[in-house]
XYZ file of C-alpha atoms in Angstrom:
480
model
C -47.127 7.135 -14.106
C -49.470 9.821 -12.788
C -48.612 13.527 -12.719
C -48.281 13.633 -8.933
C -45.643 10.945 -8.721
C -43.816 12.310 -11.772
C -43.285 15.626 -9.992
C -41.627 13.983 -6.985
C -37.889 13.283 -6.674
C -37.172 9.679 -7.543
C -36.377 8.534 -4.012
C -39.739 9.926 -2.817
C -41.833 8.206 -5.491
C -43.857 5.075 -4.737
C -41.724 1.921 -4.500
C -43.830 0.162 -7.162
C -42.643 2.535 -9.885
C -39.582 1.159 -11.671
C -36.681 3.437 -12.482
C -36.349 1.887 -15.901
C -39.692 3.244 -17.190
C -39.299 6.846 -16.042
C -37.679 7.924 -19.297
C -38.027 5.485 -22.179
C -35.314 7.009 -24.335
C -32.582 9.624 -24.184
C -31.058 11.293 -27.182
C -27.273 11.424 -27.152
C -26.979 14.493 -29.393
C -25.545 17.439 -27.498
C -24.991 15.424 -24.319
C -22.002 13.258 -25.179
C -19.474 15.733 -23.818
C -21.396 16.076 -20.570
C -21.539 12.293 -20.255
C -17.783 12.036 -20.682
C -17.169 14.651 -17.995
C -19.428 12.954 -15.464
C -18.425 9.375 -16.185
C -15.508 7.733 -14.441
C -12.639 6.279 -16.471
C -13.486 2.850 -17.820
C -13.685 0.847 -21.050
C -14.880 2.749 -24.118
C -18.618 2.914 -24.590
C -19.785 0.666 -27.467
C -21.480 3.726 -28.975
C -18.885 6.450 -29.433
C -19.387 10.109 -30.232
C -19.035 9.302 -33.928
C -22.756 8.448 -33.835
C -24.338 11.305 -31.864
C -27.837 10.891 -33.325
C -28.462 7.319 -32.176
C -31.216 7.124 -29.587
C -30.224 5.036 -26.554
C -32.940 3.719 -24.224
C -32.503 5.374 -20.851
C -32.709 2.087 -18.992
C -29.579 0.902 -20.860
C -27.537 3.652 -19.208
C -25.850 3.228 -15.814
C -26.965 5.977 -13.374
C -23.378 6.298 -12.108
C -21.194 6.235 -15.222
C -23.877 7.480 -17.650
C -22.601 4.894 -20.135
C -24.308 1.849 -21.612
C -24.116 -0.985 -19.092
C -21.877 -3.922 -19.983
C -22.730 -6.097 -16.994
C -25.991 -4.832 -15.422
C -26.594 -5.890 -11.820
C -29.452 -5.031 -9.480
C -28.891 -4.037 -5.847
C -31.288 -4.649 -2.965
C -32.977 -1.281 -3.517
C -34.182 -2.464 -6.941
C -31.956 -0.142 -8.976
C -29.772 -1.539 -11.744
C -26.187 -0.363 -12.284
C -23.207 -1.459 -14.295
C -21.243 -3.914 -12.116
C -17.933 -2.108 -12.416
C -19.426 1.260 -11.422
C -21.427 0.064 -8.416
C -18.544 -2.035 -7.112
C -16.244 0.993 -7.220
C -18.943 2.940 -5.399
C -19.267 0.252 -2.721
C -15.481 -0.046 -2.396
C -15.319 3.497 -1.030
C -17.049 2.370 2.172
C -14.978 -0.762 2.800
C -12.438 1.082 4.916
C -15.102 2.881 6.962
C -17.505 1.821 9.680
C -20.627 3.032 7.877
C -22.500 1.180 5.144
C -22.617 2.624 1.660
C -25.790 4.067 0.159
C -27.612 3.467 -3.092
C -26.563 6.347 -5.393
C -30.109 6.832 -6.728
C -32.373 6.211 -3.729
C -29.763 6.992 -1.015
C -31.070 3.994 0.926
C -28.393 2.037 2.859
C -26.610 -0.813 1.104
C -25.217 -3.369 3.593
C -21.642 -4.499 3.018
C -22.719 -8.076 2.345
C -25.586 -7.126 0.013
C -25.601 -9.193 -3.151
C -25.382 -7.842 -6.686
C -27.906 -9.793 -8.730
C -27.092 -10.067 -12.457
C -29.862 -8.612 -14.596
C -29.649 -11.116 -17.458
C -32.827 -9.915 -19.143
C -31.579 -6.341 -19.407
C -28.157 -7.513 -20.583
C -29.741 -9.524 -23.394
C -31.866 -6.508 -24.384
C -28.737 -4.345 -24.531
C -26.904 -6.956 -26.587
C -29.859 -7.269 -28.969
C -30.024 -3.484 -29.322
C -26.312 -3.380 -30.115
C -26.726 -6.058 -32.795
C -29.672 -4.161 -34.306
C -27.596 -0.977 -34.462
C -24.437 -2.702 -35.699
C -24.938 -1.071 -39.112
C -24.576 2.287 -37.351
C -21.219 1.276 -35.915
C -22.366 0.123 -32.472
C -20.196 -2.703 -31.131
C -21.834 -5.711 -29.534
C -21.233 -6.056 -25.796
C -19.763 -9.490 -24.975
C -21.350 -11.675 -22.341
C -19.405 -11.050 -19.101
C -17.716 -13.828 -17.184
C -19.454 -15.138 -14.116
C -18.343 -13.073 -11.117
C -16.218 -14.781 -8.509
C -18.171 -15.527 -5.334
C -17.298 -16.729 -1.841
C -18.596 -20.257 -2.418
C -16.268 -20.764 -5.375
C -13.318 -19.359 -3.422
C -13.947 -21.708 -0.519
C -14.108 -24.692 -2.889
C -10.665 -23.721 -4.180
C -9.394 -23.348 -0.603
C -10.548 -26.889 0.165
C -8.665 -28.143 -2.908
C -5.434 -26.717 -1.467
C -5.500 -29.462 1.158
C -4.941 -32.169 -1.501
C -1.314 -32.547 -2.528
C -2.171 -33.426 -6.115
C -4.353 -30.335 -6.570
C -2.411 -27.817 -4.471
C -0.129 -26.338 -7.155
C -2.894 -26.233 -9.776
C -5.253 -24.527 -7.310
C -2.604 -21.979 -6.316
C -2.126 -21.031 -9.952
C -5.895 -20.762 -10.462
C -6.301 -18.470 -7.440
C -3.386 -16.392 -8.726
C -4.998 -16.087 -12.161
C -8.274 -14.968 -10.602
C -6.502 -12.366 -8.485
C -4.589 -10.990 -11.455
C -7.820 -10.535 -13.429
C -9.202 -7.618 -11.433
C -9.452 -5.963 -8.043
C -12.978 -7.291 -7.509
C -11.680 -10.864 -7.433
C -8.935 -9.958 -4.975
C -11.456 -8.324 -2.672
C -13.739 -11.357 -2.896
C -10.831 -13.653 -2.030
C -9.934 -11.502 0.974
C -13.495 -11.461 2.291
C -14.309 -15.118 1.706
C -14.336 -17.546 4.621
C -14.711 -17.405 8.376
C -12.337 -18.153 11.256
C -9.424 -20.240 9.899
C -11.193 -21.141 6.633
C -10.151 -18.110 4.559
C -7.640 -17.835 1.709
C -4.916 -16.047 3.699
C -5.213 -18.614 6.492
C -4.715 -21.406 3.945
C -1.512 -19.777 2.678
C 0.262 -19.806 6.063
C 0.954 -23.572 6.304
C 1.893 -23.618 2.614
C 4.506 -20.881 3.093
C 6.061 -22.911 5.902
C 6.485 -25.947 3.617
C 8.519 -24.307 0.848
C 12.271 -24.902 0.640
C 15.147 -24.562 -1.836
C 14.315 -28.029 -3.137
C 10.575 -27.364 -3.414
C 9.667 -23.801 -4.350
C 7.076 -24.443 -7.089
C 4.121 -22.152 -6.474
C 5.959 -19.932 -3.975
C 5.508 -16.758 -6.003
C 1.770 -17.371 -6.381
C 1.429 -18.256 -2.706
C 3.123 -15.042 -1.531
C 1.114 -12.903 -3.926
C -2.179 -14.454 -2.787
C -1.255 -14.041 0.891
C -0.694 -10.293 0.434
C -3.851 -9.856 -1.649
C -6.016 -11.564 0.926
C -4.395 -10.222 4.079
C -7.017 -8.672 6.370
C -5.727 -7.807 9.829
C -9.272 -7.499 11.180
C -9.964 -11.237 10.852
C -9.605 -12.690 14.389
C -8.722 -16.162 13.127
C -5.947 -14.834 10.922
C -4.486 -12.720 13.723
C -4.424 -15.709 16.056
C -2.772 -17.793 13.375
C 0.177 -15.431 12.790
C 0.680 -13.351 15.934
C 2.739 -16.093 17.642
C 3.810 -17.995 14.543
C 7.613 -17.919 14.681
C 7.757 -20.601 11.962
C 6.068 -18.203 9.537
C 8.608 -15.478 10.360
C 11.457 -17.952 9.821
C 9.987 -19.013 6.482
C 9.680 -15.415 5.300
C 13.273 -14.788 6.414
C 14.392 -17.777 4.364
C 12.596 -16.410 1.309
C 14.411 -13.075 1.690
C 17.830 -14.740 2.060
C 17.510 -17.504 -0.532
C 19.444 -16.944 -3.753
C 16.967 -19.126 -5.661
C 14.063 -16.701 -5.247
C 13.500 -13.855 -7.693
C 12.965 -10.204 -6.865
C 9.163 -10.376 -7.077
C 9.028 -13.201 -4.522
C 11.335 -11.354 -2.126
C 9.307 -8.159 -2.444
C 6.139 -10.097 -1.630
C 7.856 -11.743 1.327
C 8.886 -8.342 2.693
C 5.288 -7.079 2.464
C 4.059 -10.259 4.172
C 6.617 -9.880 6.962
C 5.384 -6.347 7.552
C 1.811 -7.643 7.891
C 2.879 -10.309 10.371
C 4.955 -7.973 12.544
C 2.111 -5.448 12.699
C -0.148 -7.971 14.481
C 2.554 -9.979 16.284
C 2.384 -10.058 20.071
C 5.212 -9.011 22.355
C 6.403 -12.582 22.903
C 7.050 -13.073 19.178
C 8.680 -9.666 18.701
C 11.064 -10.285 21.587
C 12.107 -13.633 20.089
C 12.973 -12.364 16.618
C 16.233 -13.933 15.489
C 19.381 -12.247 14.236
C 18.898 -14.112 10.941
C 15.581 -12.320 10.430
C 17.186 -8.897 10.764
C 20.096 -9.945 8.556
C 17.604 -11.014 5.890
C 15.818 -7.663 6.048
C 19.049 -5.651 5.874
C 20.281 -7.823 3.016
C 17.059 -7.178 1.113
C 17.461 -3.409 1.527
C 21.072 -3.677 0.361
C 20.033 -5.635 -2.739
C 17.368 -3.060 -3.586
C 19.884 -0.234 -3.187
C 22.526 -1.981 -5.288
C 20.071 -2.753 -8.079
C 19.017 0.863 -8.078
C 22.633 1.993 -8.480
C 23.487 -0.494 -11.243
C 20.228 -0.059 -13.183
C 18.356 3.253 -12.736
C 14.679 2.345 -12.224
C 11.769 3.645 -14.273
C 9.102 5.865 -12.748
C 6.919 2.836 -11.965
C 9.859 0.925 -10.512
C 10.755 3.865 -8.261
C 7.436 3.545 -6.440
C 7.866 -0.243 -6.183
C 11.391 0.150 -4.763
C 10.155 2.720 -2.250
C 7.333 0.386 -1.184
C 9.767 -2.459 -0.485
C 12.154 -0.191 1.425
C 9.301 1.230 3.498
C 8.101 -2.272 4.389
C 11.603 -3.223 5.534
C 12.040 -0.025 7.551
C 8.628 -0.445 9.182
C 9.474 -3.971 10.325
C 12.733 -2.755 11.866
C 11.022 0.223 13.517
C 8.315 -2.014 15.007
C 10.981 -4.336 16.424
C 13.397 -1.657 17.695
C 11.677 -0.679 20.999
C 13.206 -3.784 22.596
C 16.877 -3.402 23.549
C 17.904 -6.885 22.444
C 16.346 -6.266 19.036
C 18.252 -3.004 18.666
C 21.488 -4.857 19.351
C 20.614 -7.464 16.704
C 19.592 -4.836 14.147
C 22.880 -2.997 14.657
C 24.830 -6.254 14.427
C 23.023 -7.064 11.162
C 24.596 -3.946 9.615
C 21.505 -1.767 9.484
C 23.264 1.488 10.463
C 25.605 1.338 7.471
C 22.758 0.582 5.031
C 20.593 3.365 6.446
C 23.349 5.936 5.995
C 24.096 4.764 2.455
C 20.390 4.805 1.614
C 20.000 8.372 2.847
C 23.141 9.611 1.108
C 21.459 8.626 -2.162
C 18.593 11.070 -1.407
C 15.429 8.904 -1.537
C 12.711 10.207 -3.864
C 10.020 9.963 -1.193
C 10.118 12.126 1.911
C 8.526 9.373 3.990
C 11.498 7.071 3.355
C 13.883 9.677 4.810
C 11.640 10.140 7.827
C 11.623 6.394 8.495
C 15.404 6.144 8.021
C 16.125 8.783 10.659
C 13.421 7.465 12.978
C 15.153 4.079 12.953
C 18.609 5.644 13.260
C 17.452 7.537 16.343
C 16.288 4.268 17.897
C 19.562 2.488 17.095
C 21.753 5.360 18.314
C 20.192 5.074 21.760
C 22.592 2.167 22.327
C 26.383 2.423 22.365
C 26.890 -0.032 19.491
C 24.573 1.978 17.274
C 26.448 5.225 17.934
C 29.745 3.454 17.322
C 28.545 2.220 13.910
C 27.266 5.702 13.057
C 30.593 7.326 13.933
C 32.463 4.539 12.155
C 30.869 5.496 8.831
C 32.715 8.314 7.056
C 29.423 10.019 6.224
C 27.564 9.319 9.467
C 27.697 12.816 10.972
C 27.731 14.456 7.541
C 24.374 12.951 6.551
C 22.817 14.336 9.750
C 24.056 17.817 8.908
C 23.154 17.521 5.233
C 19.540 16.494 5.738
C 18.691 18.831 8.626
C 16.344 21.636 7.497
C 16.071 20.105 4.022
C 13.429 17.383 4.234
C 10.737 17.816 6.897
C 10.236 18.764 10.558
C 10.164 15.049 11.428
C 13.651 14.574 9.991
C 14.875 17.725 11.758
C 13.671 16.384 15.099
C 15.374 13.005 14.589
C 18.705 14.397 13.339
C 18.962 16.791 16.288
C 18.017 13.950 18.635
C 20.840 11.798 17.239
C 23.321 14.681 17.515
C 22.250 15.164 21.124
C 22.905 11.489 21.960
C 26.286 11.549 20.221
C 27.267 14.824 21.944
C 26.259 13.502 25.348
C 27.531 9.926 25.293
C 30.210 9.720 22.549
C 31.773 13.176 22.652
C 35.478 12.548 22.137
C 37.542 15.436 20.842
C 37.743 13.880 17.396
C 33.977 13.450 17.245
C 33.356 17.048 18.320
C 35.739 18.338 15.649
C 34.002 16.147 13.056
C 30.641 17.616 14.065
C 32.125 21.075 13.540
C 33.941 20.220 10.303
C 30.924 18.818 8.428
C 28.721 21.783 9.352
C 26.525 20.133 11.957
C 27.276 22.892 14.510
C 26.309 25.522 11.967
C 23.072 23.659 11.235
C 22.281 23.697 14.949
C 22.771 27.472 14.917
C 20.433 27.708 11.937
C 17.828 25.640 13.772
C 17.926 28.288 16.486
C 17.077 30.947 13.903
C 14.660 28.979 11.714
C 10.917 28.606 12.144
C 11.234 25.372 14.132
C 9.349 24.131 17.174
C 10.293 25.390 20.620
C 11.271 21.894 21.779
C 13.620 21.448 18.816
C 15.305 24.770 19.506
C 15.795 23.756 23.135
C 17.529 20.561 22.028
C 19.808 22.481 19.664
C 20.622 25.051 22.352
C 21.525 22.352 24.887
C 23.940 20.719 22.420
C 25.648 24.045 21.660
C 25.976 24.891 25.348
C 27.273 21.426 26.192
C 30.427 21.909 24.080
C 30.598 25.660 23.672
C 34.195 25.677 24.947
C 35.260 23.553 21.952
C 33.169 25.215 19.258
C 32.945 28.836 20.452
C 36.141 30.168 18.830
C 35.647 28.491 15.475
C 35.238 30.879 12.497
C 32.957 28.289 10.815
C 30.052 29.264 13.035
C 30.216 32.895 12.026
C 30.488 31.985 8.334
C 27.420 29.711 8.455
C 25.417 32.242 10.410
C 26.087 34.906 7.760
C 25.142 32.650 4.836
C 21.783 31.234 3.996
C 21.376 27.638 3.022
C 19.468 27.828 -0.253
C 19.530 24.115 -1.003
C 16.246 23.312 0.774
């Protein structure tokens, strides 16, 4: 290397100069702490800080993690990285329109660019580890061959043979459970109707109470490999009422375990998100009953056995999937009638009375309640629950502006269309009138205050002489 090129930044140096000969060795003494701060969390480095004086060749170190590479791969720019580090780097751009860039050269890396294993460098690293074993350096094991699209498609073809179907499902499931890289590869493999998710659809339709072997694996693979941007997959599910019926059966069947039902709920959410109007308008009452039943089972399990911190997030994810499906289906009047008939109003009120841990769950509950209360049956079910009006008053000004808007909207519909004397006195008794007065004084939006004012004016003759209003106006609700 001449002096002129050595003085240039790496990305400006001549392409013929290899990165791996810029610095032949780097001494770890005094730099271990800095390496730990800069490196992302991953498996322990084979050379720990107990051996700070061991000299590590610079070209053994990943430019991203600053740790010795376990599975070196070379990208199209000619730079070698540890596979785990560069794949995490590339994963950041998968949800964006732009390509990623090489961390060292900053040259673009296309999404479909291959990662070529650098076997020679890996063997050198392994040999170096063996040589320094007496100093406590652990040998790096030879990594497994990375899953590629060709292998995935071979497995997909095997699914078509009855004798190999169950075995292939279990193999795909094992590969997906290994790491996120395999799941991403499975999702991206294939074109048109030849992908993994597409292959799962006809399989899901074939399961029954008598033949449910492989159902759990099938549902898990479908959710891993779901990609709504694939045109073939969208066409396959957006009018597929049989798939919706099959998922409804999974949710209702007593033979299926909780994990299968949770996967089915996530799959149903995916399908409804891309379903066309014709399919959404034809959703059956049984589908909504299955969804409401699933929410009820989740709520009952939560009451009987308090979940752990990890289980809380899993429960919330299932509930949010169920609520999203119902919200997506509720714009159509006939669907609202079916959702109400399925008992959703009661379950929503009970769910909210238990104070969900996540604010988003409460927002979705009241968003759906507002949709259902736009019909007479929905308002009747709300008023038929002993805590229906109370939960509106209780959660107003305590969760978020979104919840405030929906609770006031529901109170407005009840006050306008279902305002019997008993209902108006119930609204006053549970403190909903006082909450409306507080909305007028709080830092709420102008539109929300207008809604609250219109409700108060609408029935001022009934509520005006009540001492409750004065009491609530003079006290401050501290339970926020």
